[in-house]
XYZ file of C-alpha atoms in Angstrom:
460
model
C -6.133 68.851 -45.427
C -7.634 69.409 -42.024
C -11.153 68.108 -41.132
C -11.533 67.998 -37.377
C -12.793 65.474 -35.330
C -15.428 67.898 -34.204
C -16.625 68.449 -37.683
C -16.819 64.760 -38.655
C -18.572 63.838 -34.984
C -21.175 66.366 -34.502
C -24.039 66.272 -31.918
C -27.462 66.871 -33.366
C -30.932 65.273 -33.572
C -32.533 62.779 -36.029
C -33.516 61.577 -38.605
C -30.683 62.684 -41.049
C -27.554 64.762 -40.905
C -28.025 65.824 -44.681
C -31.723 66.180 -44.369
C -32.246 67.705 -41.104
C -29.085 68.958 -39.481
C -27.908 70.527 -42.435
C -30.986 72.300 -43.691
C -31.359 73.391 -39.847
C -28.049 75.017 -40.141
C -28.624 76.387 -43.838
C -31.717 78.287 -42.356
C -29.650 79.891 -39.453
C -27.092 80.938 -42.148
C -29.597 82.588 -44.102
C -30.981 84.303 -41.144
C -27.588 85.934 -40.534
C -27.221 86.827 -44.352
C -30.275 88.990 -44.136
C -29.271 90.793 -41.065
C -29.825 93.791 -40.931
C -32.878 93.649 -43.022
C -33.156 95.391 -46.358
C -35.975 98.097 -46.563
C -39.440 96.452 -47.330
C -38.487 93.085 -46.094
C -41.832 91.288 -45.659
C -41.797 87.533 -45.955
C -39.409 84.350 -46.244
C -40.074 81.676 -48.526
C -37.781 78.359 -49.135
C -37.630 76.027 -51.893
C -36.021 72.283 -51.536
C -34.769 70.579 -54.626
C -33.756 67.108 -55.584
C -33.291 64.858 -52.876
C -34.408 67.015 -50.242
C -37.963 67.348 -52.036
C -38.219 63.845 -52.819
C -37.572 62.407 -49.444
C -37.794 65.691 -47.464
C -41.037 64.915 -45.524
C -39.728 61.541 -44.528
C -36.407 62.936 -43.568
C -38.269 65.667 -41.713
C -36.562 68.395 -43.670
C -39.552 70.547 -43.480
C -39.417 70.503 -39.633
C -35.755 71.164 -39.694
C -36.126 74.142 -41.926
C -38.686 75.510 -39.729
C -36.678 74.768 -36.551
C -33.749 76.498 -38.034
C -35.487 79.918 -38.885
C -36.891 79.710 -35.437
C -33.060 79.811 -34.022
C -32.693 76.223 -33.364
C -29.172 74.793 -33.097
C -28.612 71.323 -33.620
C -26.192 70.563 -31.111
C -28.276 72.146 -28.444
C -31.583 71.209 -29.470
C -33.666 69.160 -26.962
C -35.818 66.893 -28.885
C -38.614 67.535 -26.292
C -38.675 71.416 -27.541
C -39.254 70.321 -31.139
C -43.208 70.020 -31.213
C -43.911 72.976 -28.850
C -41.853 75.205 -31.415
C -43.515 73.869 -34.414
C -47.007 74.473 -32.957
C -46.125 77.966 -32.253
C -44.866 78.698 -35.837
C -48.096 77.056 -37.138
C -50.176 79.393 -34.939
C -48.197 82.612 -35.390
C -46.849 82.263 -39.043
C -43.947 84.372 -38.101
C -40.257 84.619 -37.984
C -38.170 86.627 -35.703
C -34.774 87.520 -37.190
C -31.434 87.803 -35.103
C -32.280 91.483 -35.006
C -35.647 91.100 -33.568
C -37.642 91.979 -36.546
C -40.851 90.071 -37.464
C -41.161 88.268 -40.858
C -44.308 86.347 -42.273
C -43.614 82.842 -42.953
C -46.724 80.427 -43.133
C -45.218 76.644 -42.938
C -47.939 75.388 -45.208
C -47.153 77.696 -48.086
C -43.772 79.310 -47.977
C -41.974 75.874 -47.953
C -41.877 74.280 -51.283
C -41.168 70.951 -52.387
C -39.786 71.321 -55.921
C -39.793 68.010 -57.918
C -38.235 69.422 -60.831
C -34.403 69.088 -62.158
C -32.178 69.182 -59.091
C -29.895 72.233 -58.730
C -26.921 71.855 -60.689
C -24.149 71.285 -57.924
C -25.390 68.723 -55.724
C -28.818 66.896 -55.062
C -29.565 68.464 -51.583
C -30.119 72.014 -52.749
C -32.030 74.540 -51.087
C -33.040 78.309 -52.353
C -33.791 80.660 -49.377
C -35.570 83.964 -50.416
C -36.456 87.251 -48.804
C -39.218 88.947 -50.036
C -41.224 92.243 -50.046
C -45.087 92.511 -49.515
C -45.443 92.456 -53.227
C -43.593 89.059 -53.709
C -40.269 90.850 -55.262
C -36.977 88.967 -54.218
C -35.071 91.427 -51.991
C -32.231 88.829 -51.178
C -31.693 85.054 -52.060
C -29.271 82.488 -50.829
C -28.553 79.343 -52.435
C -27.114 76.629 -50.075
C -26.282 72.774 -50.683
C -26.367 70.215 -47.786
C -23.565 67.894 -48.767
C -23.567 65.160 -46.302
C -22.964 64.868 -42.311
C -24.356 68.081 -41.468
C -21.863 70.126 -43.620
C -23.440 72.865 -45.851
C -21.918 75.012 -48.708
C -22.604 77.735 -50.843
C -21.787 77.211 -54.905
C -18.660 79.219 -54.404
C -17.476 76.660 -51.767
C -18.229 73.819 -53.489
C -16.190 75.055 -56.581
C -13.363 75.977 -54.170
C -13.632 72.499 -53.079
C -13.734 70.579 -56.462
C -10.678 72.782 -57.854
C -8.258 71.487 -54.953
C -9.536 73.876 -52.027
C -11.270 72.979 -48.782
C -14.969 73.633 -47.901
C -13.809 74.117 -44.371
C -11.440 76.446 -43.479
C -7.455 75.935 -44.130
C -5.561 75.620 -40.766
C -2.133 75.224 -40.112
C -1.550 71.812 -38.813
C 1.692 69.624 -38.531
C 0.402 66.676 -40.097
C -2.040 67.719 -43.032
C -2.568 64.297 -44.885
C -4.673 64.732 -48.006
C -4.886 60.930 -48.411
C -4.184 57.668 -47.003
C -0.734 57.029 -48.448
C 0.514 60.404 -47.352
C -0.920 59.477 -43.990
C 1.212 56.472 -43.798
C 4.104 58.242 -45.295
C 3.927 60.949 -42.261
C 3.337 58.285 -39.939
C 6.613 56.525 -40.927
C 8.445 59.602 -41.029
C 7.360 60.619 -37.584
C 7.112 57.602 -35.917
C 3.610 58.576 -34.696
C 0.243 56.399 -34.803
C -2.575 57.798 -36.838
C -4.378 58.756 -33.608
C -1.200 60.536 -32.508
C -0.823 62.848 -35.475
C -4.625 63.369 -35.631
C -4.423 64.570 -31.852
C -1.372 66.882 -33.031
C -3.548 68.283 -35.501
C -6.430 68.789 -33.460
C -4.330 70.645 -30.392
C -2.914 72.963 -33.167
C -6.606 74.483 -33.264
C -7.475 74.116 -29.649
C -6.020 73.520 -26.184
C -5.134 69.899 -25.131
C -7.837 69.613 -22.394
C -10.401 70.971 -24.536
C -9.488 68.409 -27.301
C -9.745 65.598 -24.623
C -13.159 66.965 -22.912
C -14.590 67.162 -26.463
C -13.734 63.588 -27.379
C -15.071 62.376 -23.955
C -18.419 64.487 -24.747
C -18.678 62.866 -27.897
C -18.419 59.057 -26.474
C -20.718 60.413 -23.639
C -23.394 61.328 -26.230
C -23.136 58.257 -28.377
C -23.325 55.967 -25.349
C -26.187 57.945 -24.049
C -28.151 57.390 -27.319
C -27.429 53.667 -27.297
C -28.771 53.551 -23.650
C -31.832 55.529 -24.408
C -32.477 53.320 -27.451
C -32.334 50.211 -25.262
C -34.947 51.353 -23.028
C -37.329 52.622 -25.702
C -40.420 50.521 -26.814
C -43.210 51.246 -29.545
C -43.779 52.405 -32.980
C -41.254 54.961 -34.895
C -42.960 57.991 -36.484
C -43.885 57.621 -40.150
C -46.631 55.869 -42.076
C -44.558 52.248 -42.035
C -45.322 51.765 -38.384
C -41.795 50.131 -37.881
C -41.736 48.725 -34.258
C -38.726 49.266 -32.329
C -36.840 45.857 -31.827
C -33.578 46.892 -29.495
C -35.302 47.021 -26.179
C -36.809 43.481 -27.042
C -33.555 41.885 -28.358
C -31.589 43.547 -25.535
C -33.718 41.877 -22.783
C -33.376 38.513 -24.667
C -29.432 38.640 -24.735
C -29.684 39.629 -20.913
C -31.581 36.458 -20.200
C -29.277 34.507 -22.252
C -26.257 35.419 -20.233
C -27.284 32.878 -17.479
C -27.398 30.154 -20.240
C -24.456 27.795 -19.932
C -24.245 26.892 -23.582
C -24.411 30.357 -25.230
C -23.824 30.599 -29.204
C -20.329 31.865 -29.819
C -21.771 34.388 -32.454
C -24.075 35.992 -30.106
C -21.510 38.647 -29.920
C -22.718 39.690 -33.404
C -26.242 40.242 -31.519
C -24.701 42.619 -29.216
C -23.130 44.469 -31.908
C -26.473 44.619 -33.821
C -28.448 45.579 -30.677
C -26.086 48.489 -30.062
C -26.518 49.897 -33.544
C -30.101 49.153 -33.851
C -30.671 51.063 -30.618
C -28.807 54.135 -31.997
C -30.853 54.158 -35.407
C -34.170 53.680 -33.845
C -33.472 56.837 -31.697
C -32.501 58.466 -34.979
C -35.571 57.468 -36.649
C -37.662 58.945 -33.806
C -35.650 62.166 -34.116
C -33.738 61.726 -30.818
C -30.376 63.130 -30.083
C -27.601 61.378 -31.912
C -23.934 61.780 -33.222
C -23.052 62.251 -36.840
C -20.710 59.360 -37.471
C -20.235 60.439 -40.191
C -23.954 60.931 -40.881
C -27.241 60.322 -39.048
C -28.257 57.669 -41.325
C -25.020 55.588 -40.207
C -25.079 56.968 -36.883
C -25.123 53.347 -35.077
C -22.108 51.780 -36.530
C -19.015 53.507 -34.573
C -20.936 53.825 -31.184
C -21.847 50.144 -31.554
C -18.357 49.084 -32.276
C -16.886 51.326 -29.305
C -19.525 49.600 -27.152
C -18.271 46.338 -28.404
C -14.809 47.251 -27.569
C -15.812 48.483 -23.890
C -17.758 45.439 -23.318
C -16.257 42.652 -25.212
C -12.522 43.347 -25.308
C -10.041 42.831 -22.731
C -8.121 46.051 -21.100
C -10.536 48.430 -22.909
C -10.428 51.939 -21.514
C -11.131 55.602 -22.216
C -7.863 56.151 -23.474
C -8.605 53.552 -26.214
C -11.971 55.037 -27.040
C -10.143 58.583 -27.878
C -7.581 56.706 -29.866
C -10.665 55.151 -31.629
C -12.590 58.207 -32.235
C -9.377 60.097 -33.507
C -8.248 57.192 -35.836
C -11.990 57.143 -37.313
C -12.129 60.585 -37.921
C -8.833 60.654 -39.602
C -10.364 58.037 -42.282
C -13.754 59.716 -42.400
C -11.805 63.062 -43.304
C -10.047 61.356 -46.060
C -13.089 59.875 -47.671
C -14.814 63.065 -47.277
C -12.244 65.165 -48.934
C -11.636 62.463 -51.928
C -15.122 60.999 -52.509
C -18.143 61.714 -50.468
C -20.108 60.821 -47.160
C -23.624 61.982 -48.833
C -26.016 59.075 -49.692
C -27.696 61.801 -51.924
C -24.190 62.026 -54.045
C -22.849 58.237 -53.929
C -25.604 55.952 -52.282
C -25.201 54.283 -48.983
C -21.654 53.196 -49.496
C -20.674 56.738 -48.661
C -22.788 56.536 -45.345
C -22.763 52.902 -43.882
C -19.791 51.901 -46.236
C -17.787 55.080 -44.880
C -19.019 54.518 -41.243
C -17.907 50.924 -41.276
C -14.256 51.943 -42.694
C -14.093 54.406 -39.917
C -15.153 52.018 -36.967
C -12.720 48.991 -38.481
C -9.908 51.544 -38.501
C -10.903 52.753 -34.855
C -11.348 49.155 -33.475
C -7.941 48.198 -35.113
C -6.155 51.423 -33.570
C -7.776 50.691 -29.941
C -6.342 47.280 -30.140
C -2.882 48.206 -31.046
C -2.871 47.627 -34.753
C -0.223 49.502 -36.778
C -0.911 52.381 -39.140
C -0.571 49.969 -41.890
C -3.114 47.460 -40.271
C -5.399 50.376 -39.798
C -5.250 51.699 -43.334
C -5.867 47.920 -44.493
C -8.889 47.493 -41.842
C -10.720 50.506 -43.386
C -9.936 49.502 -46.745
C -11.589 45.974 -45.998
C -14.779 47.252 -44.542
C -15.253 49.925 -47.293
C -14.521 47.600 -50.099
C -17.315 45.256 -49.184
C -19.823 48.113 -49.252
C -19.081 49.322 -52.702
C -22.056 50.130 -54.729
C -24.463 50.183 -52.119
C -27.679 52.294 -53.006
C -29.465 54.247 -50.589
C -33.263 53.504 -51.153
C -35.281 54.223 -47.888
C -38.823 53.050 -48.406
C -41.162 56.070 -48.034
C -38.037 58.444 -47.615
C -38.063 57.269 -43.907
C -34.417 56.588 -42.451
C -35.834 53.235 -40.960
C -36.003 50.391 -43.899
C -33.404 49.302 -44.465
C -31.147 51.893 -42.658
C -31.490 50.572 -39.241
C -30.642 46.851 -39.936
C -28.068 48.077 -42.374
C -25.926 49.703 -39.572
C -26.274 46.330 -37.776
C -24.524 44.657 -40.574
C -22.157 47.535 -40.987
C -20.970 47.301 -37.431
C -20.504 43.465 -37.878
C -18.442 44.346 -41.195
C -16.406 46.752 -39.341
C -15.327 44.008 -36.538
C -14.335 41.519 -39.187
C -12.403 43.985 -41.118
C -10.425 44.887 -38.241
C -9.725 41.252 -37.141
C -8.739 40.250 -40.457
C -6.307 43.263 -40.525
C -4.838 42.486 -37.098
C -4.091 38.900 -38.276
C -1.887 40.202 -41.022
C 1.037 42.281 -41.205
C -0.618 45.294 -43.044
C 0.471 44.272 -46.585
C -2.747 44.284 -48.759
C -3.440 44.529 -52.465
C -5.799 47.160 -52.568
C -4.865 50.463 -51.036
C -7.337 52.376 -49.082
C -7.246 55.198 -51.528
C -8.074 53.188 -54.341
C -10.903 52.013 -52.561
C -12.260 55.583 -51.933
C -11.460 56.536 -55.646
C -13.568 53.489 -56.631
C -16.553 54.642 -54.303
C -16.616 58.038 -55.932
C -16.504 56.982 -59.457
C -19.307 54.287 -58.582
C -21.214 56.946 -57.040
C -20.869 59.138 -60.332
C -22.304 56.192 -62.344
C -25.108 55.050 -59.908
C -28.446 56.580 -61.250
C -30.268 59.234 -59.291
C -32.923 56.614 -58.401
C -30.533 55.052 -56.066
C -29.110 57.983 -54.339
C -31.769 58.814 -51.384
C -34.612 59.705 -53.708
C -36.536 56.763 -52.968
C -37.396 56.480 -56.682
C -35.780 53.156 -57.007
C -34.635 49.830 -55.312
C -36.256 48.726 -52.035
C -38.403 52.137 -51.956
C -40.500 50.993 -55.003
C -40.213 47.233 -54.901
C -41.682 46.825 -51.367
C -45.399 47.629 -50.848
C -46.186 49.428 -47.758
C -48.574 48.189 -45.110
């Protein structure tokens, strides 16, 4: 099983990897599927189902579909270009295909939020249709946004569930499908998890390209933190949530001259880094799926903590962190889910915290066994966490939840480093528990905003 570090960490725009990045990619895939156009093609229509329907407005799914149909690519999208593109579509009501043809698409009527039963294979379902002038269907494509910006057709989901891989199979030297095999391969080879992951990545692309790619991922994460620490004002959406990262950061900087600082202030730094990222995400800014947008703040916060608060931190340590975190994230995705719409927030912030704990443990010199232990500790204490965003916006409780997930990650890494790697609950067992818990969790706690905080807190 090989899921690349560049599939786990994807640069895109907020506020959601499954509701924004995935649908944007899906729209582009649909356009490719109808090229060249069949005779009589006149109009495009799109239907959103399940969680995409219930919380699509709050997660900007409608905007993502529009941008994807207009040719936008998440990794290349400049947030400053979003509004002008949407204004042009609202005015022209036309989509230009890759082949240069014009098709009718009215954003007011041709995107339908279907609040009926979800599609059978995943709660994030989309139906793209090409119609003739009379409304007859000429072509149809059903796609699912399965978390972290990944999309899949019904056939691809079926292959994955029958033991295949929704990503292209590649020959890699260390194809570990789970944590137990990963530890066995590490013991047999004498390599660290990061070294095995590096070897796998370099089987697909040149060494210098892998290194540059890792550095680009961290640069995007760090840039997001820095932007978030400078911004002020109110986040988009009817909740009118005020940005807090800048104010907290300014207070922390002022406190640095205090002769008697609180020892726990380091947790405030972790929290403000995470909140800066997730406020940027909520505002539709440029972020990195880590492994999702909703959980995008945890890993950058812990890496920044490593750089700013750990002796001898360096760029090589950041690469080790990212490779190790991606290895853990790939195992979780392959054996459970990173989708809040599928298993709740345990699959998003829980997975991110486990990945961050493993990455920090590795960067600080932990053994493979200690790294696996760190990931397990962090994930175990997120089990059962629901996804219940108020008003369908990735703001409350998501922003603070990333801050707490970052603190849990550092705690888990520290606990693991104080031990010898032996522990009671294996990571694979914890991942399977998360999968089963997600299956048992009712749909109202899976990103539909029909339960939990989403219905028990009155919007102001």
